[in-house]
Each structure stands twice: as structure tokens, then as C-alpha cells.
Amino acid sequence: METNNNVKTCLCGSGEYVVIACSGACDLGQISDLVARKLRDNNIRKMNCLAAVAADVKPTIEMFKEADLLLIDGCPVDCGKKILDKAGITNYKYMRMTDLGYVKGQTPVTSEVIEAVYEKAAVDF
Ligand code: SF4
């Protein structure tokens, strides 16, 4: 958190192009998170927080509704998708890593895998 003009703001990115990830504990969740950070670091999309939606942070939810939003989920449990759906966020791009052929619990978190998913996210979305 950073204090600016006595208003507490966080450093999460907002803008026209935004990415969020399920950031789950398993290999695919970790990769989803690392890919989102790589998109941010390469100025493809701003990264923001899926957890803020789960916490019903209204400004974030409203910003997501206006943005070109990409959500990366790791597996068919679809945690991110369920959180967005419950918040009424319907207009977003969606990438599920198992749809790309990666297997939960059997995918090494390597730079090669991260790069391959990143390329898919950056080019296709
Ligand atoms: S979508 Fe799958 S990988 Fe992501 S947090 Fe949920 S259970 Fe974990």
C-alpha cells in the first residue's frame, strides 16, 4: 500500500488491457501467475488482483467491467471464472491451461512452459 494525498491506494495495474490469474497453489496455478506477471513486465497488459473481486472491492469490479480483461485459470475447477461470474463480470477473455494440454500436478514450472503459455496469451488474446 502507498499513501498518496492521504488516500491509500495500491499499486495494482489498471488500464484498457488487464490480466488476472487464478494464481493457485498447484503447478498450473503458479504458471498462470507467472505468465500474468510476464505480460505485465513486457507491457502487454496491466496485472491486477482476482482476490479483489472475491473480496467485493467495487472499484476493481467496475474497472474490470470496462477493461479488455484476460483471465487465466489453471484447471477446470475454474476458480477465477466462478469469481468473475458471481461478481457479474461477463465480458472477458478466458484461457484455461488444461485446455492447452497441460496436466495439473504433472507440469514442471519451467521457463519453457512459462514462455509457451505467455506466447499463447500475448498472441491469441
Ligand atoms: S483454477 Fe485450478 S489451479 Fe487455479 S486456483 Fe482453482 S483449482 Fe487451483
Short mmCIF file of N, CA and C and ligand atoms in Angstrom, two decimals:
data_model
loop_
_atom_site.label_atom_id
_atom_site.label_comp_id
_atom_site.label_asym_id
_atom_site.label_seq_id
_atom_site.Cartn_x
_atom_site.Cartn_y
_atom_site.Cartn_z
N MET A 1 0.85 -1.19 0.00
CA MET A 1 0.00 0.00 0.00
C MET A 1 0.88 1.24 0.00
N GLU A 2 0.37 2.26 -0.63
CA GLU A 2 1.11 3.50 -0.71
C GLU A 2 0.15 4.63 -0.38
N THR A 3 0.61 5.59 0.40
CA THR A 3 -0.25 6.72 0.74
C THR A 3 0.00 7.86 -0.23
N ASN A 4 -1.04 8.33 -0.86
CA ASN A 4 -0.93 9.40 -1.85
C ASN A 4 -2.06 10.39 -1.58
N ASN A 5 -1.71 11.62 -1.20
CA ASN A 5 -2.72 12.62 -0.87
C ASN A 5 -3.69 12.10 0.20
N ASN A 6 -3.13 11.41 1.15
CA ASN A 6 -3.89 10.87 2.28
C ASN A 6 -4.91 9.80 1.86
N VAL A 7 -4.86 9.36 0.63
CA VAL A 7 -5.73 8.28 0.19
C VAL A 7 -4.87 7.05 -0.05
N LYS A 8 -5.26 5.95 0.59
CA LYS A 8 -4.48 4.73 0.41
C LYS A 8 -4.83 4.09 -0.92
N THR A 9 -3.82 3.87 -1.72
CA THR A 9 -4.03 3.21 -3.00
C THR A 9 -3.05 2.07 -3.10
N CYS A 10 -3.37 1.08 -3.87
CA CYS A 10 -2.40 0.02 -4.08
C CYS A 10 -1.78 0.19 -5.45
N LEU A 11 -0.78 -0.60 -5.73
CA LEU A 11 -0.02 -0.44 -6.95
C LEU A 11 -0.48 -1.39 -8.05
N CYS A 12 -1.65 -1.99 -7.89
CA CYS A 12 -2.17 -2.88 -8.91
C CYS A 12 -2.46 -2.09 -10.18
N GLY A 13 -2.25 -2.75 -11.31
CA GLY A 13 -2.37 -2.04 -12.56
C GLY A 13 -3.80 -1.95 -13.05
N SER A 14 -4.14 -0.80 -13.56
CA SER A 14 -5.43 -0.65 -14.22
C SER A 14 -5.17 -0.02 -15.58
N GLY A 15 -6.12 -0.14 -16.46
CA GLY A 15 -5.95 0.40 -17.79
C GLY A 15 -6.85 -0.33 -18.75
N GLU A 16 -6.62 -0.11 -20.01
CA GLU A 16 -7.50 -0.71 -21.00
C GLU A 16 -7.30 -2.22 -21.08
N TYR A 17 -6.04 -2.66 -20.99
CA TYR A 17 -5.73 -4.08 -21.11
C TYR A 17 -5.23 -4.60 -19.77
N VAL A 18 -5.98 -5.55 -19.23
CA VAL A 18 -5.71 -6.04 -17.87
C VAL A 18 -5.65 -7.56 -17.88
N VAL A 19 -4.78 -8.14 -17.06
CA VAL A 19 -4.74 -9.59 -16.89
C VAL A 19 -4.84 -9.93 -15.40
N ILE A 20 -5.58 -11.00 -15.13
CA ILE A 20 -5.65 -11.56 -13.79
C ILE A 20 -5.49 -13.08 -13.92
N ALA A 21 -5.05 -13.72 -12.86
CA ALA A 21 -4.80 -15.16 -12.89
C ALA A 21 -5.34 -15.80 -11.63
N CYS A 22 -5.66 -17.09 -11.74
CA CYS A 22 -6.14 -17.79 -10.54
C CYS A 22 -5.04 -17.87 -9.49
N SER A 23 -3.79 -17.90 -9.93
CA SER A 23 -2.63 -17.90 -9.02
C SER A 23 -2.73 -18.99 -7.96
N GLY A 24 -3.26 -20.15 -8.37
CA GLY A 24 -3.44 -21.24 -7.43
C GLY A 24 -2.13 -21.86 -6.95
N ALA A 25 -2.25 -22.73 -5.96
CA ALA A 25 -1.07 -23.30 -5.31
C ALA A 25 -0.38 -24.37 -6.15
N CYS A 26 -1.10 -24.98 -7.06
CA CYS A 26 -0.52 -26.08 -7.83
C CYS A 26 0.37 -25.54 -8.96
N ASP A 27 0.97 -26.47 -9.70
CA ASP A 27 1.86 -26.07 -10.79
C ASP A 27 1.17 -25.16 -11.81
N LEU A 28 -0.04 -25.51 -12.21
CA LEU A 28 -0.72 -24.70 -13.23
C LEU A 28 -1.14 -23.35 -12.67
N GLY A 29 -1.51 -23.31 -11.39
CA GLY A 29 -1.84 -22.04 -10.76
C GLY A 29 -0.61 -21.14 -10.69
N GLN A 30 0.52 -21.73 -10.36
CA GLN A 30 1.76 -20.96 -10.30
C GLN A 30 2.14 -20.42 -11.68
N ILE A 31 1.99 -21.27 -12.69
CA ILE A 31 2.32 -20.84 -14.06
C ILE A 31 1.38 -19.72 -14.50
N SER A 32 0.08 -19.85 -14.17
CA SER A 32 -0.86 -18.79 -14.55
C SER A 32 -0.42 -17.46 -13.97
N ASP A 33 0.05 -17.49 -12.75
CA ASP A 33 0.50 -16.27 -12.08
C ASP A 33 1.77 -15.72 -12.75
N LEU A 34 2.71 -16.59 -13.04
CA LEU A 34 3.98 -16.15 -13.64
C LEU A 34 3.76 -15.60 -15.04
N VAL A 35 2.83 -16.20 -15.77
CA VAL A 35 2.52 -15.70 -17.12
C VAL A 35 1.89 -14.31 -17.03
N ALA A 36 0.97 -14.13 -16.09
CA ALA A 36 0.35 -12.80 -15.91
C ALA A 36 1.42 -11.76 -15.57
N ARG A 37 2.36 -12.12 -14.73
CA ARG A 37 3.43 -11.18 -14.37
C ARG A 37 4.33 -10.88 -15.56
N LYS A 38 4.53 -11.87 -16.39
CA LYS A 38 5.36 -11.65 -17.58
C LYS A 38 4.65 -10.73 -18.58
N LEU A 39 3.34 -10.90 -18.71
CA LEU A 39 2.57 -9.98 -19.57
C LEU A 39 2.69 -8.56 -19.04
N ARG A 40 2.62 -8.42 -17.74
CA ARG A 40 2.78 -7.09 -17.12
C ARG A 40 4.19 -6.54 -17.36
N ASP A 41 5.19 -7.36 -17.10
CA ASP A 41 6.58 -6.88 -17.21
C ASP A 41 6.94 -6.48 -18.64
N ASN A 42 6.27 -7.09 -19.60
CA ASN A 42 6.55 -6.76 -21.01
C ASN A 42 5.55 -5.74 -21.56
N ASN A 43 4.79 -5.14 -20.64
CA ASN A 43 3.85 -4.06 -21.01
C ASN A 43 2.79 -4.50 -22.02
N ILE A 44 2.42 -5.79 -21.95
CA ILE A 44 1.33 -6.27 -22.79
C ILE A 44 -0.01 -5.96 -22.12
N ARG A 45 -0.10 -6.23 -20.83
CA ARG A 45 -1.30 -5.95 -20.05
C ARG A 45 -0.89 -5.53 -18.64
N LYS A 46 -1.74 -4.76 -18.00
CA LYS A 46 -1.55 -4.47 -16.58
C LYS A 46 -2.04 -5.69 -15.81
N MET A 47 -1.34 -6.04 -14.75
CA MET A 47 -1.80 -7.15 -13.91
C MET A 47 -2.58 -6.59 -12.72
N ASN A 48 -3.68 -7.25 -12.41
CA ASN A 48 -4.46 -6.85 -11.25
C ASN A 48 -4.83 -8.09 -10.44
N CYS A 49 -5.70 -7.93 -9.46
CA CYS A 49 -5.93 -8.97 -8.44
C CYS A 49 -7.30 -9.62 -8.58
N LEU A 50 -7.31 -10.90 -8.82
CA LEU A 50 -8.56 -11.66 -8.79
C LEU A 50 -9.15 -11.64 -7.38
N ALA A 51 -8.30 -11.69 -6.38
CA ALA A 51 -8.78 -11.71 -4.99
C ALA A 51 -9.61 -10.48 -4.66
N ALA A 52 -9.32 -9.35 -5.31
CA ALA A 52 -10.11 -8.14 -5.05
C ALA A 52 -11.56 -8.33 -5.46
N VAL A 53 -11.79 -9.13 -6.50
CA VAL A 53 -13.16 -9.40 -6.92
C VAL A 53 -13.84 -10.29 -5.89
N ALA A 54 -13.13 -11.29 -5.43
CA ALA A 54 -13.69 -12.18 -4.40
C ALA A 54 -14.01 -11.40 -3.13
N ALA A 55 -13.22 -10.35 -2.86
CA ALA A 55 -13.43 -9.52 -1.67
C ALA A 55 -14.45 -8.42 -1.92
N ASP A 56 -15.06 -8.41 -3.10
CA ASP A 56 -16.12 -7.45 -3.44
C ASP A 56 -15.63 -6.00 -3.40
N VAL A 57 -14.42 -5.79 -3.89
CA VAL A 57 -13.87 -4.43 -3.99
C VAL A 57 -14.51 -3.77 -5.22
N LYS A 58 -15.47 -2.89 -4.96
CA LYS A 58 -16.31 -2.36 -6.04
C LYS A 58 -15.54 -1.62 -7.13
N PRO A 59 -14.59 -0.73 -6.80
CA PRO A 59 -13.88 -0.03 -7.87
C PRO A 59 -13.14 -0.99 -8.81
N THR A 60 -12.59 -2.05 -8.24
CA THR A 60 -11.90 -3.03 -9.08
C THR A 60 -12.89 -3.75 -9.98
N ILE A 61 -14.03 -4.13 -9.45
CA ILE A 61 -15.05 -4.83 -10.24
C ILE A 61 -15.53 -3.94 -11.37
N GLU A 62 -15.77 -2.67 -11.07
CA GLU A 62 -16.23 -1.75 -12.12
C GLU A 62 -15.16 -1.54 -13.17
N MET A 63 -13.91 -1.44 -12.74
CA MET A 63 -12.81 -1.27 -13.69
C MET A 63 -12.69 -2.49 -14.60
N PHE A 64 -12.84 -3.68 -14.02
CA PHE A 64 -12.75 -4.90 -14.82
C PHE A 64 -13.86 -4.97 -15.87
N LYS A 65 -15.03 -4.45 -15.52
CA LYS A 65 -16.15 -4.48 -16.47
C LYS A 65 -15.88 -3.61 -17.68
N GLU A 66 -15.07 -2.58 -17.49
CA GLU A 66 -14.78 -1.65 -18.59
C GLU A 66 -13.54 -2.06 -19.38
N ALA A 67 -12.69 -2.87 -18.76
CA ALA A 67 -11.38 -3.18 -19.37
C ALA A 67 -11.48 -4.30 -20.41
N ASP A 68 -10.44 -4.39 -21.21
CA ASP A 68 -10.21 -5.59 -22.02
C ASP A 68 -9.49 -6.55 -21.09
N LEU A 69 -10.27 -7.46 -20.50
CA LEU A 69 -9.79 -8.29 -19.40
C LEU A 69 -9.48 -9.71 -19.86
N LEU A 70 -8.31 -10.19 -19.50
CA LEU A 70 -7.94 -11.59 -19.74
C LEU A 70 -7.80 -12.28 -18.38
N LEU A 71 -8.50 -13.39 -18.23
CA LEU A 71 -8.38 -14.24 -17.04
C LEU A 71 -7.69 -15.54 -17.42
N ILE A 72 -6.68 -15.91 -16.65
CA ILE A 72 -6.00 -17.20 -16.85
C ILE A 72 -6.32 -18.10 -15.65
N ASP A 73 -7.02 -19.18 -15.91
CA ASP A 73 -7.29 -20.21 -14.89
C ASP A 73 -6.37 -21.39 -15.16
N GLY A 74 -6.04 -22.11 -14.11
CA GLY A 74 -5.15 -23.23 -14.28
C GLY A 74 -5.85 -24.50 -14.73
N CYS A 75 -7.02 -24.77 -14.19
CA CYS A 75 -7.65 -26.07 -14.41
C CYS A 75 -9.16 -25.94 -14.43
N PRO A 76 -9.86 -27.02 -14.71
CA PRO A 76 -11.32 -26.94 -14.85
C PRO A 76 -12.10 -26.67 -13.56
N VAL A 77 -11.44 -26.56 -12.45
CA VAL A 77 -12.16 -26.09 -11.25
C VAL A 77 -12.63 -24.65 -11.48
N ASP A 78 -11.91 -23.94 -12.36
CA ASP A 78 -12.37 -22.62 -12.83
C ASP A 78 -12.60 -21.61 -11.72
N CYS A 79 -11.68 -21.54 -10.78
CA CYS A 79 -11.86 -20.62 -9.64
C CYS A 79 -12.03 -19.19 -10.10
N GLY A 80 -11.17 -18.76 -11.00
CA GLY A 80 -11.25 -17.38 -11.46
C GLY A 80 -12.56 -17.10 -12.17
N LYS A 81 -12.95 -18.01 -13.04
CA LYS A 81 -14.19 -17.84 -13.80
C LYS A 81 -15.39 -17.74 -12.85
N LYS A 82 -15.41 -18.60 -11.84
CA LYS A 82 -16.54 -18.59 -10.89
C LYS A 82 -16.58 -17.28 -10.11
N ILE A 83 -15.42 -16.76 -9.75
CA ILE A 83 -15.37 -15.49 -9.01
C ILE A 83 -15.89 -14.35 -9.89
N LEU A 84 -15.45 -14.31 -11.15
CA LEU A 84 -15.92 -13.25 -12.05
C LEU A 84 -17.41 -13.39 -12.31
N ASP A 85 -17.86 -14.61 -12.52
CA ASP A 85 -19.28 -14.83 -12.80
C ASP A 85 -20.15 -14.36 -11.63
N LYS A 86 -19.73 -14.67 -10.42
CA LYS A 86 -20.51 -14.27 -9.24
C LYS A 86 -20.56 -12.75 -9.09
N ALA A 87 -19.52 -12.08 -9.57
CA ALA A 87 -19.47 -10.61 -9.47
C ALA A 87 -20.17 -9.94 -10.64
N GLY A 88 -20.69 -10.74 -11.57
CA GLY A 88 -21.39 -10.15 -12.70
C GLY A 88 -20.47 -9.63 -13.79
N ILE A 89 -19.23 -10.08 -13.78
CA ILE A 89 -18.29 -9.70 -14.84
C ILE A 89 -18.38 -10.77 -15.92
N THR A 90 -18.89 -10.39 -17.06
CA THR A 90 -19.17 -11.39 -18.09
C THR A 90 -18.36 -11.20 -19.36
N ASN A 91 -17.90 -9.99 -19.59
CA ASN A 91 -17.23 -9.70 -20.85
C ASN A 91 -15.71 -9.74 -20.66
N TYR A 92 -15.16 -10.96 -20.73
CA TYR A 92 -13.72 -11.10 -20.57
C TYR A 92 -13.21 -12.24 -21.43
N LYS A 93 -11.90 -12.18 -21.71
CA LYS A 93 -11.25 -13.25 -22.46
C LYS A 93 -10.76 -14.31 -21.48
N TYR A 94 -10.80 -15.55 -21.94
CA TYR A 94 -10.58 -16.64 -20.99
C TYR A 94 -9.59 -17.66 -21.52
N MET A 95 -8.66 -18.01 -20.67
CA MET A 95 -7.66 -19.01 -21.02
C MET A 95 -7.55 -20.00 -19.87
N ARG A 96 -7.75 -21.28 -20.16
CA ARG A 96 -7.65 -22.34 -19.14
C ARG A 96 -6.48 -23.22 -19.54
N MET A 97 -5.52 -23.35 -18.66
CA MET A 97 -4.27 -24.00 -19.06
C MET A 97 -4.44 -25.47 -19.43
N THR A 98 -5.38 -26.15 -18.81
CA THR A 98 -5.59 -27.55 -19.18
C THR A 98 -6.12 -27.67 -20.61
N ASP A 99 -6.79 -26.62 -21.11
CA ASP A 99 -7.26 -26.63 -22.49
C ASP A 99 -6.09 -26.59 -23.47
N LEU A 100 -4.94 -26.13 -22.98
CA LEU A 100 -3.74 -26.08 -23.82
C LEU A 100 -2.96 -27.40 -23.77
N GLY A 101 -3.46 -28.34 -22.98
CA GLY A 101 -2.81 -29.65 -22.92
C GLY A 101 -1.96 -29.89 -21.68
N TYR A 102 -1.89 -28.90 -20.81
CA TYR A 102 -1.08 -29.07 -19.61
C TYR A 102 -1.88 -29.85 -18.56
N VAL A 103 -1.17 -30.69 -17.82
CA VAL A 103 -1.83 -31.57 -16.85
C VAL A 103 -1.50 -31.09 -15.43
N LYS A 104 -2.55 -30.89 -14.67
CA LYS A 104 -2.38 -30.44 -13.29
C LYS A 104 -1.61 -31.47 -12.48
N GLY A 105 -0.59 -31.03 -11.78
CA GLY A 105 0.22 -31.93 -10.96
C GLY A 105 1.33 -32.62 -11.72
N GLN A 106 1.36 -32.39 -13.03
CA GLN A 106 2.38 -33.06 -13.85
C GLN A 106 3.08 -32.10 -14.80
N THR A 107 2.99 -30.81 -14.49
CA THR A 107 3.58 -29.81 -15.38
C THR A 107 4.71 -29.09 -14.67
N PRO A 108 5.93 -29.26 -15.11
CA PRO A 108 7.03 -28.57 -14.44
C PRO A 108 6.95 -27.07 -14.66
N VAL A 109 7.24 -26.33 -13.62
CA VAL A 109 7.22 -24.86 -13.72
C VAL A 109 8.58 -24.41 -14.26
N THR A 110 8.72 -24.50 -15.56
CA THR A 110 9.99 -24.16 -16.20
C THR A 110 9.83 -22.91 -17.05
N SER A 111 10.94 -22.32 -17.40
CA SER A 111 10.90 -21.13 -18.25
C SER A 111 10.32 -21.46 -19.61
N GLU A 112 10.52 -22.71 -20.08
CA GLU A 112 9.99 -23.11 -21.38
C GLU A 112 8.46 -23.14 -21.35
N VAL A 113 7.91 -23.72 -20.30
CA VAL A 113 6.45 -23.78 -20.19
C VAL A 113 5.87 -22.37 -20.03
N ILE A 114 6.49 -21.58 -19.18
CA ILE A 114 6.01 -20.21 -18.96
C ILE A 114 6.05 -19.43 -20.28
N GLU A 115 7.11 -19.58 -21.04
CA GLU A 115 7.24 -18.86 -22.30
C GLU A 115 6.17 -19.32 -23.30
N ALA A 116 5.92 -20.62 -23.34
CA ALA A 116 4.92 -21.14 -24.28
C ALA A 116 3.52 -20.62 -23.95
N VAL A 117 3.17 -20.61 -22.69
CA VAL A 117 1.85 -20.10 -22.30
C VAL A 117 1.79 -18.59 -22.49
N TYR A 118 2.88 -17.94 -22.19
CA TYR A 118 2.95 -16.48 -22.39
C TYR A 118 2.72 -16.13 -23.86
N GLU A 119 3.39 -16.84 -24.76
CA GLU A 119 3.23 -16.57 -26.20
C GLU A 119 1.77 -16.73 -26.61
N LYS A 120 1.15 -17.77 -26.11
CA LYS A 120 -0.25 -18.02 -26.42
C LYS A 120 -1.11 -16.84 -25.92
N ALA A 121 -0.87 -16.43 -24.69
CA ALA A 121 -1.66 -15.35 -24.09
C ALA A 121 -1.42 -14.02 -24.82
N ALA A 122 -0.18 -13.78 -25.18
CA ALA A 122 0.17 -12.50 -25.79
C ALA A 122 -0.32 -12.41 -27.22
N VAL A 123 -0.27 -13.53 -27.94
CA VAL A 123 -0.62 -13.51 -29.37
C VAL A 123 -2.13 -13.74 -29.58
N ASP A 124 -2.69 -14.70 -28.89
CA ASP A 124 -4.09 -15.07 -29.14
C ASP A 124 -5.09 -14.12 -28.49
N PHE A 125 -4.64 -13.41 -27.44
CA PHE A 125 -5.59 -12.56 -26.72
C PHE A 125 -5.16 -11.10 -26.73
S1 SF4 B 1 -8.49 -22.89 -11.24
FE1 SF4 B 1 -7.44 -24.80 -10.65
S2 SF4 B 1 -5.26 -24.19 -10.49
FE2 SF4 B 1 -6.46 -22.30 -10.41
S3 SF4 B 1 -6.81 -21.88 -8.19
FE3 SF4 B 1 -8.57 -23.07 -8.96
S4 SF4 B 1 -8.05 -25.21 -8.50
FE4 SF4 B 1 -6.15 -24.03 -8.42
#
